[in-house]
PDB file of C-alpha atoms in Angstrom:
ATOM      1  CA  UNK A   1     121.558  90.238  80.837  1.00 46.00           C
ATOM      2  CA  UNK A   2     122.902  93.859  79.447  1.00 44.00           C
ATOM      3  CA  UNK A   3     119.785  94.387  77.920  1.00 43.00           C
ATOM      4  CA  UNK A   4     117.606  93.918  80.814  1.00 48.00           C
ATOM      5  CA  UNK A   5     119.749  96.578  82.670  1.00 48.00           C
ATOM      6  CA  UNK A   6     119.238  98.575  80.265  1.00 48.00           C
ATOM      7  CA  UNK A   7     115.514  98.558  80.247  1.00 47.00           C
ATOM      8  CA  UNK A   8     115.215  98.913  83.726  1.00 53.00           C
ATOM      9  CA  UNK A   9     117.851 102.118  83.339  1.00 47.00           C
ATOM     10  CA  UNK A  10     115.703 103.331  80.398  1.00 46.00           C
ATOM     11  CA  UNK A  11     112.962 102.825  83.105  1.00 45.00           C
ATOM     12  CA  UNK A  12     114.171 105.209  85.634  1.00 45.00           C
ATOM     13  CA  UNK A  13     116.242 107.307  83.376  1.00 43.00           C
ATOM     14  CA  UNK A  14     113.077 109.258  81.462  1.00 39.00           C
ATOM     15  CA  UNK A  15     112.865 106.838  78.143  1.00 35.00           C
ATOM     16  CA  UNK A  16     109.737 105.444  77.418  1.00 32.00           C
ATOM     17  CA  UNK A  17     109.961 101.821  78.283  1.00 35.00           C
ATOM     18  CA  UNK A  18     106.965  99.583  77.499  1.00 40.00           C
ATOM     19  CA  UNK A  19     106.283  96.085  78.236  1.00 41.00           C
ATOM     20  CA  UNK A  20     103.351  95.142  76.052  1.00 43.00           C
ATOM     21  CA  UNK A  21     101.850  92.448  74.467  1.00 39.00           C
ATOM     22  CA  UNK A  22     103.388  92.291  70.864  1.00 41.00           C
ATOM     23  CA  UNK A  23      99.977  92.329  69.043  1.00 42.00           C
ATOM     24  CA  UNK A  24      97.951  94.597  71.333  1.00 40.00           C
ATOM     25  CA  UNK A  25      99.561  96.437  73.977  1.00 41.00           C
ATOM     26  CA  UNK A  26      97.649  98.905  76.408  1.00 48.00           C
ATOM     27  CA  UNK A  27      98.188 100.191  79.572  1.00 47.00           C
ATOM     28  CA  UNK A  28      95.608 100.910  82.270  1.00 41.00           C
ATOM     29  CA  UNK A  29      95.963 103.400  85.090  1.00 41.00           C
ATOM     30  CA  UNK A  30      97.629 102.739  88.851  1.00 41.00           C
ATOM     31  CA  UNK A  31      94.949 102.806  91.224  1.00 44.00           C
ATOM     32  CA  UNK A  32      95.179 105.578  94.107  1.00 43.00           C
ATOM     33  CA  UNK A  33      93.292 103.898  96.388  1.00 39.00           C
ATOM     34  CA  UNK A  34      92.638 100.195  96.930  1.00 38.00           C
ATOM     35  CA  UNK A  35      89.106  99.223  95.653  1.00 39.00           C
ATOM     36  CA  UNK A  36      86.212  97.112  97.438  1.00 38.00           C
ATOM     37  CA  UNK A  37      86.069  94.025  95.654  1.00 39.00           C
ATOM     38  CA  UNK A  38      82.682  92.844  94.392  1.00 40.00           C
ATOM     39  CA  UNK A  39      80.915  89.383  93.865  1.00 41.00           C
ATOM     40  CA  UNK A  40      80.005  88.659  90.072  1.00 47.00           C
ATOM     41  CA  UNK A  41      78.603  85.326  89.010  1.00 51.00           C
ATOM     42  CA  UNK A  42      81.291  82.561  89.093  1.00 59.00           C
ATOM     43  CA  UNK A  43      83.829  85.058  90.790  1.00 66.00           C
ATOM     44  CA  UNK A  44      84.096  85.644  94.149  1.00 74.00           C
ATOM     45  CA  UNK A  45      86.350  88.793  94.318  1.00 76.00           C
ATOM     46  CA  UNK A  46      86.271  89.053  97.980  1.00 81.00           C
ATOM     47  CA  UNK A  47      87.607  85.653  98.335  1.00 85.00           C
ATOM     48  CA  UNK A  48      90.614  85.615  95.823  1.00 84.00           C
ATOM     49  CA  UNK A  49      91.024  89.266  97.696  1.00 85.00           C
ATOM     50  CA  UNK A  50      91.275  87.616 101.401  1.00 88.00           C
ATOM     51  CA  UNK A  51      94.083  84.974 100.254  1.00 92.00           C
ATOM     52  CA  UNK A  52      97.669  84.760  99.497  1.00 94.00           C
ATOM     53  CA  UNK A  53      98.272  84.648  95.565  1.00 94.00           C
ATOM     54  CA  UNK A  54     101.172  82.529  94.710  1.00 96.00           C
ATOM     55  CA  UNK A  55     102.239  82.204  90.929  1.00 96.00           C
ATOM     56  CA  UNK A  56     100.438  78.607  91.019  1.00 94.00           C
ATOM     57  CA  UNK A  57      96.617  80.124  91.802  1.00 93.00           C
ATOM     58  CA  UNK A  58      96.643  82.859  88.772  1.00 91.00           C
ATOM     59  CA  UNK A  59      93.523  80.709  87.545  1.00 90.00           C
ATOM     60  CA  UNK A  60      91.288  81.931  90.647  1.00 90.00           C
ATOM     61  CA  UNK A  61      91.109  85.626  88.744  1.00 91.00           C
ATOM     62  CA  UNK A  62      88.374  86.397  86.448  1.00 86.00           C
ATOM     63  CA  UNK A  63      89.752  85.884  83.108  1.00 88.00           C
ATOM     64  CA  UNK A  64      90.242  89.257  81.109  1.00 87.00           C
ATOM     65  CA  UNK A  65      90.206  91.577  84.270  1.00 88.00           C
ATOM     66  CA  UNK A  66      93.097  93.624  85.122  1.00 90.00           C
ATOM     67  CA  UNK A  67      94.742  93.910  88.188  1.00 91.00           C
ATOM     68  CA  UNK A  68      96.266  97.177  89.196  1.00 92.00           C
ATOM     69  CA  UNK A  69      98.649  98.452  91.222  1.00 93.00           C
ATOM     70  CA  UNK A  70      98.310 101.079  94.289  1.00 92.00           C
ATOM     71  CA  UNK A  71     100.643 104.304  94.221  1.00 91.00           C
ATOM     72  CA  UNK A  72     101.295 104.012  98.088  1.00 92.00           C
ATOM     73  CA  UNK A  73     104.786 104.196  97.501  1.00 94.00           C
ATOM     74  CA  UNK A  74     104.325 108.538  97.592  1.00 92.00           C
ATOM     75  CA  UNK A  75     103.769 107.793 101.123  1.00 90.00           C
ATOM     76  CA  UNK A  76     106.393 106.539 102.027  1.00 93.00           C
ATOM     77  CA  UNK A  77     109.277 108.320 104.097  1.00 94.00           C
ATOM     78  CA  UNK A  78     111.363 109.789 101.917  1.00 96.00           C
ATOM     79  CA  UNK A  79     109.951 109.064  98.776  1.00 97.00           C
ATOM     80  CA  UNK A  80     107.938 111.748  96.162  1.00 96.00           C
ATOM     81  CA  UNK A  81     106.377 111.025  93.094  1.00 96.00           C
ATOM     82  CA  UNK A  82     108.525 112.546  89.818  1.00 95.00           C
ATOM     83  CA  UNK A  83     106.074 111.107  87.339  1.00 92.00           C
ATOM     84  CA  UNK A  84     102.495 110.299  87.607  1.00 90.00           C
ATOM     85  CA  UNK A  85     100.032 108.423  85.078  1.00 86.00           C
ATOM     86  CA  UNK A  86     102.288 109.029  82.228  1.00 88.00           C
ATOM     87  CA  UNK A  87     101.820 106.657  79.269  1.00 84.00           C
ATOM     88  CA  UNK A  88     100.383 104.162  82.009  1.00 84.00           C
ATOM     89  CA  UNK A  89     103.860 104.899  84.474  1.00 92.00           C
ATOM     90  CA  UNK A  90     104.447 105.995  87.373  1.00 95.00           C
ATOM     91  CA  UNK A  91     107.637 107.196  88.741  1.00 97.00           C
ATOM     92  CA  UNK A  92     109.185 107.711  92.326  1.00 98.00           C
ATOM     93  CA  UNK A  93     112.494 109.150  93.447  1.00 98.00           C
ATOM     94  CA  UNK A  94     113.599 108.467  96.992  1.00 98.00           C
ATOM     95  CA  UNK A  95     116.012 111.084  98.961  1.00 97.00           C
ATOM     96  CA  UNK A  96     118.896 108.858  98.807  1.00 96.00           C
ATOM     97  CA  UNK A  97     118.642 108.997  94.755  1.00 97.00           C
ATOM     98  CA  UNK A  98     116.866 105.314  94.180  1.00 97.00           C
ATOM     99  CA  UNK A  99     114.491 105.622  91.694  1.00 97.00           C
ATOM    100  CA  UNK A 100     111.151 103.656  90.957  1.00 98.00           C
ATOM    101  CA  UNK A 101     109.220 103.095  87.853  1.00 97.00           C
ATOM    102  CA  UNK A 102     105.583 101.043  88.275  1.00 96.00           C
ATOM    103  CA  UNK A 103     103.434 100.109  85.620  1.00 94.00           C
ATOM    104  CA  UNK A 104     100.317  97.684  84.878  1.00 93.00           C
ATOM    105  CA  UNK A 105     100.236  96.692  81.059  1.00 93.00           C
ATOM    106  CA  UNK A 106      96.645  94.803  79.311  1.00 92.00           C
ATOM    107  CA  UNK A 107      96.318  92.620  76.497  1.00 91.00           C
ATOM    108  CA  UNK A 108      99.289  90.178  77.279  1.00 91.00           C
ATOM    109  CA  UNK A 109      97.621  87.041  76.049  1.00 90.00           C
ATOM    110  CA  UNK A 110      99.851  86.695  73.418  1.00 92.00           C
ATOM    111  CA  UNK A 111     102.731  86.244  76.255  1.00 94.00           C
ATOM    112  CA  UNK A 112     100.669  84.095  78.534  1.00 94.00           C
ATOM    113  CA  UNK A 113     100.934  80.531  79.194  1.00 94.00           C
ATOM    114  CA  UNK A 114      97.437  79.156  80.177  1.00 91.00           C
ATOM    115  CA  UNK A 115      97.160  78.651  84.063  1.00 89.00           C
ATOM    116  CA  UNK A 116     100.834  79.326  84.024  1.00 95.00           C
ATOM    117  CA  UNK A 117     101.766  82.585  86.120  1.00 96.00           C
ATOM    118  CA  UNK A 118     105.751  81.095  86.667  1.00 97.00           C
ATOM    119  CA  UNK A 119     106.120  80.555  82.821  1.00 96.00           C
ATOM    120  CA  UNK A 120     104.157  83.515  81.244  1.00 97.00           C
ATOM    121  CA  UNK A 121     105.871  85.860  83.752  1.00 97.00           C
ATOM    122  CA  UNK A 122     109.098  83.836  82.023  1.00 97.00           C
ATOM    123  CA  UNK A 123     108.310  85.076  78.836  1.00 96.00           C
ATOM    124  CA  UNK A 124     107.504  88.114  79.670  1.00 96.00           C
ATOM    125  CA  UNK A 125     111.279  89.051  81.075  1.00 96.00           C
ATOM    126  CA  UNK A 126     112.256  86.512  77.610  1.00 95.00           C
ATOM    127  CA  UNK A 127     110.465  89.510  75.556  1.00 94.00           C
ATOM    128  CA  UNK A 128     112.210  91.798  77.598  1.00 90.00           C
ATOM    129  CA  UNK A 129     115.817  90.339  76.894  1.00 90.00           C
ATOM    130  CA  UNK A 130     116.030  87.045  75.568  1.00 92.00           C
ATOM    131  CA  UNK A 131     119.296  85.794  77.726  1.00 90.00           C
ATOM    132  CA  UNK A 132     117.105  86.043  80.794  1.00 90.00           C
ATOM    133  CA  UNK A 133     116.609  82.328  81.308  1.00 91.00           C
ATOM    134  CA  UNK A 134     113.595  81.307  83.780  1.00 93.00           C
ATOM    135  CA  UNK A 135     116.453  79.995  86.392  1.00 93.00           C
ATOM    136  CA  UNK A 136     118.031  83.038  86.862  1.00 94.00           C
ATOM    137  CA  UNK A 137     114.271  84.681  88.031  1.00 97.00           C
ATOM    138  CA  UNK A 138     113.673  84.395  91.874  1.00 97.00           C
ATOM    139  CA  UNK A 139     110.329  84.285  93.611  1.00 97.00           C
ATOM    140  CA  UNK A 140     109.278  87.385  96.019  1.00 96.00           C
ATOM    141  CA  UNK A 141     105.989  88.950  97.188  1.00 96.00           C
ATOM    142  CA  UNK A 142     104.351  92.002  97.105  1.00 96.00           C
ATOM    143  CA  UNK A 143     101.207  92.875  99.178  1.00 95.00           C
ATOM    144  CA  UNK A 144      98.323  91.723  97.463  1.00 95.00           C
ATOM    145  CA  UNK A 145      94.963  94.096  98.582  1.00 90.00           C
ATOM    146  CA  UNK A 146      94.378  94.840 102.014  1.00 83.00           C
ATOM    147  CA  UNK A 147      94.751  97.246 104.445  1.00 76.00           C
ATOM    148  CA  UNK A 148      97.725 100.000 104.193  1.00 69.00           C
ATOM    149  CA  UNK A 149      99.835  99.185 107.538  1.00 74.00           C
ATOM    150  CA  UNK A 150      97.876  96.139 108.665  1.00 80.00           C
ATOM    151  CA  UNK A 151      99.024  92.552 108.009  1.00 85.00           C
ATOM    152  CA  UNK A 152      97.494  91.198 104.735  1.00 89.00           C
ATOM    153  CA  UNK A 153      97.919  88.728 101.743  1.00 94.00           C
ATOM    154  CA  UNK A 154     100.928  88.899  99.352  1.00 96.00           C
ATOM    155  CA  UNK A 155     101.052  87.752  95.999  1.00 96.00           C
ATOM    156  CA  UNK A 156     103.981  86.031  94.569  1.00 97.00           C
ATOM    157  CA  UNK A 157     106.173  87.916  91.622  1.00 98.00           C
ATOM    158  CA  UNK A 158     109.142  87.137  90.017  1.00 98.00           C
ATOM    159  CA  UNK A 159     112.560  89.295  90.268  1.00 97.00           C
ATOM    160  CA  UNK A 160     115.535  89.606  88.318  1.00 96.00           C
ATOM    161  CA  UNK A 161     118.369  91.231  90.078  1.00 91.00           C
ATOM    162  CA  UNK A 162     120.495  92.888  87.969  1.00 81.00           C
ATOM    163  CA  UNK A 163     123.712  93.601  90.395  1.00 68.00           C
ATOM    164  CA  UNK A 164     125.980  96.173  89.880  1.00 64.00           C
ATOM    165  CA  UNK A 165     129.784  96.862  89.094  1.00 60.00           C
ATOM    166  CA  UNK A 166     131.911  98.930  91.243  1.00 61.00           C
ATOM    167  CA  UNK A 167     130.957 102.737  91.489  1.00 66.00           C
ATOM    168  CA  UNK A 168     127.767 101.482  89.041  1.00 80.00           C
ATOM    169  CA  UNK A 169     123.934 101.647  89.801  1.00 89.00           C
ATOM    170  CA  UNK A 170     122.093  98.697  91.743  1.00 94.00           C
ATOM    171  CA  UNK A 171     118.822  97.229  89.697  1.00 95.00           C
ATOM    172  CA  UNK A 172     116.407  94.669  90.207  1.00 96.00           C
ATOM    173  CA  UNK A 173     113.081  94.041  88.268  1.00 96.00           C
ATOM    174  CA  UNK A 174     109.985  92.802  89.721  1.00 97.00           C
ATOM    175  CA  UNK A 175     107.166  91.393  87.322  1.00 97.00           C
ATOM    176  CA  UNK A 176     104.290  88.774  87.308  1.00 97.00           C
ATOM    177  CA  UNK A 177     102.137  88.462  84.323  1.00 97.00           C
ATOM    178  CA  UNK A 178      98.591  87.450  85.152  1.00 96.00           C
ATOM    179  CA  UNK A 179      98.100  84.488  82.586  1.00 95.00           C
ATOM    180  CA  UNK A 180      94.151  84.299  83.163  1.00 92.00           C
ATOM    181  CA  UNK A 181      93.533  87.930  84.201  1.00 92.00           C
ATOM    182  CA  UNK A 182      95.576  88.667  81.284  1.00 92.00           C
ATOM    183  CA  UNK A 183      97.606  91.880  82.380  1.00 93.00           C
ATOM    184  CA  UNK A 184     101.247  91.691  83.799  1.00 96.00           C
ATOM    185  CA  UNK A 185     102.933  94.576  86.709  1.00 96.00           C
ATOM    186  CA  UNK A 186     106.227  95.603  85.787  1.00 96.00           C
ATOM    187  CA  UNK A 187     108.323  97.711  88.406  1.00 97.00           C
ATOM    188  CA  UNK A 188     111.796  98.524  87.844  1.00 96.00           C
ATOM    189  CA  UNK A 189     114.139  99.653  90.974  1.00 97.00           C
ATOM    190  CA  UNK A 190     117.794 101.452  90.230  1.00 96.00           C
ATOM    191  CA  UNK A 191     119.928 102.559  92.979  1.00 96.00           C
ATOM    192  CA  UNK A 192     123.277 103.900  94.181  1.00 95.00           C
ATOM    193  CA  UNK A 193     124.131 100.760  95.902  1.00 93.00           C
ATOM    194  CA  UNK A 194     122.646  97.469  96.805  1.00 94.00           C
ATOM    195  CA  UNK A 195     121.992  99.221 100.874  1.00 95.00           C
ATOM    196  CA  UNK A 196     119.819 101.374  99.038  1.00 96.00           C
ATOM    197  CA  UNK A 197     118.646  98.968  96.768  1.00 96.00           C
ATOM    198  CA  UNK A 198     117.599  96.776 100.308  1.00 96.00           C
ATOM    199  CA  UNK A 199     115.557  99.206 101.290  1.00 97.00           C
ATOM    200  CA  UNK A 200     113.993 100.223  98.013  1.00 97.00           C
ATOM    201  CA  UNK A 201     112.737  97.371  97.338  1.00 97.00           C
ATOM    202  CA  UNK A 202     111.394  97.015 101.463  1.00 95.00           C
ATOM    203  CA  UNK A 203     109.524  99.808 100.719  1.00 96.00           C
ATOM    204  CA  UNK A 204     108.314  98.699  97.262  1.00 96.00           C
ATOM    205  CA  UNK A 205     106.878  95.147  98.952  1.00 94.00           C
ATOM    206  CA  UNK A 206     104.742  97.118 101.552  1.00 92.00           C
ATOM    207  CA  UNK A 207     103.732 100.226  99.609  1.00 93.00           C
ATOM    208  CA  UNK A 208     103.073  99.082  95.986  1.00 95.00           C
ATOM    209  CA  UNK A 209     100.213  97.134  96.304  1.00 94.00           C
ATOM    210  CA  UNK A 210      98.978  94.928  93.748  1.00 94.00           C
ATOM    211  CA  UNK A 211      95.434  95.386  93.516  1.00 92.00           C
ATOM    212  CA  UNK A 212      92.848  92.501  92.845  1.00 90.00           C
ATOM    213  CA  UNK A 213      90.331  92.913  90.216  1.00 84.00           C
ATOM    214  CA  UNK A 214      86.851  94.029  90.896  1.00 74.00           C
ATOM    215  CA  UNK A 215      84.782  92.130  88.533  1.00 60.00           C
TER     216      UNK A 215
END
């Protein structure tokens, strides 16, 4: 589990911390502003846009589009933006000294398990650190499209809490790799103390949205 911790440290700390598929890694942008979906043949982006997205309906994206991810979180009270589209990252640093990095990462078939979001999300914390072990992951949401400040659909992600030892920094790790769509979001939260940590990752669920593909 040390090794995790230390990724999401190196996250929030200034290293350059990548998540990519071992044979072709690539990041794509985060996405400002939340797109329209459109209608292609055989894909009704609208539709997979208007529902809830739990780990077990990954196969209703278009194979081989990414997802993205919003940067609402520079909205937020509190919060400012210390790094922006670098190397595919963003970064966010919140008055009481929490610290956010958000990324989307392409070309992570080789980590996918096919129609398997729980699993391939799995291996991607395994490639991460291999001690993390599927049963210590736990299941949470983050808003999936919509409207900013209006109810909306969530889509399911997995977490790894990291703890913290006395006088030490609070981390957690939320990640879902997108088996069909083939891309994965990775966002890495370190705080003073698990308080902060709370409401870090309160603001993360409502203000990084994930955003559904287009096409």
């Amino acid at each position: 589990m040390a090794l995790i911790l230390a990724v999401a440290a190196a996250a929030v700390a200034g290293c350059s911390v990548g998540v990519p598929d071992p044979a072709a890694p690539g990041d794509v942008r985060t996405t400002p502003a939340l797109a329209t979906p459109t209608i292609t043949p055989g894909y009704d982006a609208a539709a997979v846009a208007a529902k809830d997205l739990p780990l077990t309906a990954g196969g209703s994206l278009a194979p081989g589009v990414a997802v993205g991810l919003s940067d609402g979180l520079r909205e937020a009270p509190g919060w400012k933006t210390i790094k922006e589209n670098v190397a595919g990252e963003n970064r966010y640093l919140k008055a009481d000294g929490c610290v956010v990095s958000a990324r989307v990462r392409v070309n992570q078939t080789a980590l996918a398990v096919a129609g398997d979001d729980r699993a391939s999300t799995a291996e991607l914390f395994k490639y991460l650190d291999p001690t993390i072990l599927p049963g210590y992951l736990k299941t949470d949401t983050l808003r999936w499209g919509g409207e900013p400040d209006k109810p909306g659909p969530r889509a399911e992600v997995l977490v790894f809490e990291g703890g913290s030892a006395p006088g030490g920094k609070s981390n957690a790790v939320l990640a879902r790799l997108f088996a069909t769509a083939g891309s994965s979001v990775f966002i890495s939260l370190s705080c003073p103390d698990p308080a902060a940590l709370a409401a870090a990752r309160a603001d993360v669920a409502e203000r990084l949205v994930v955003v559904p593909p287009t096409n």
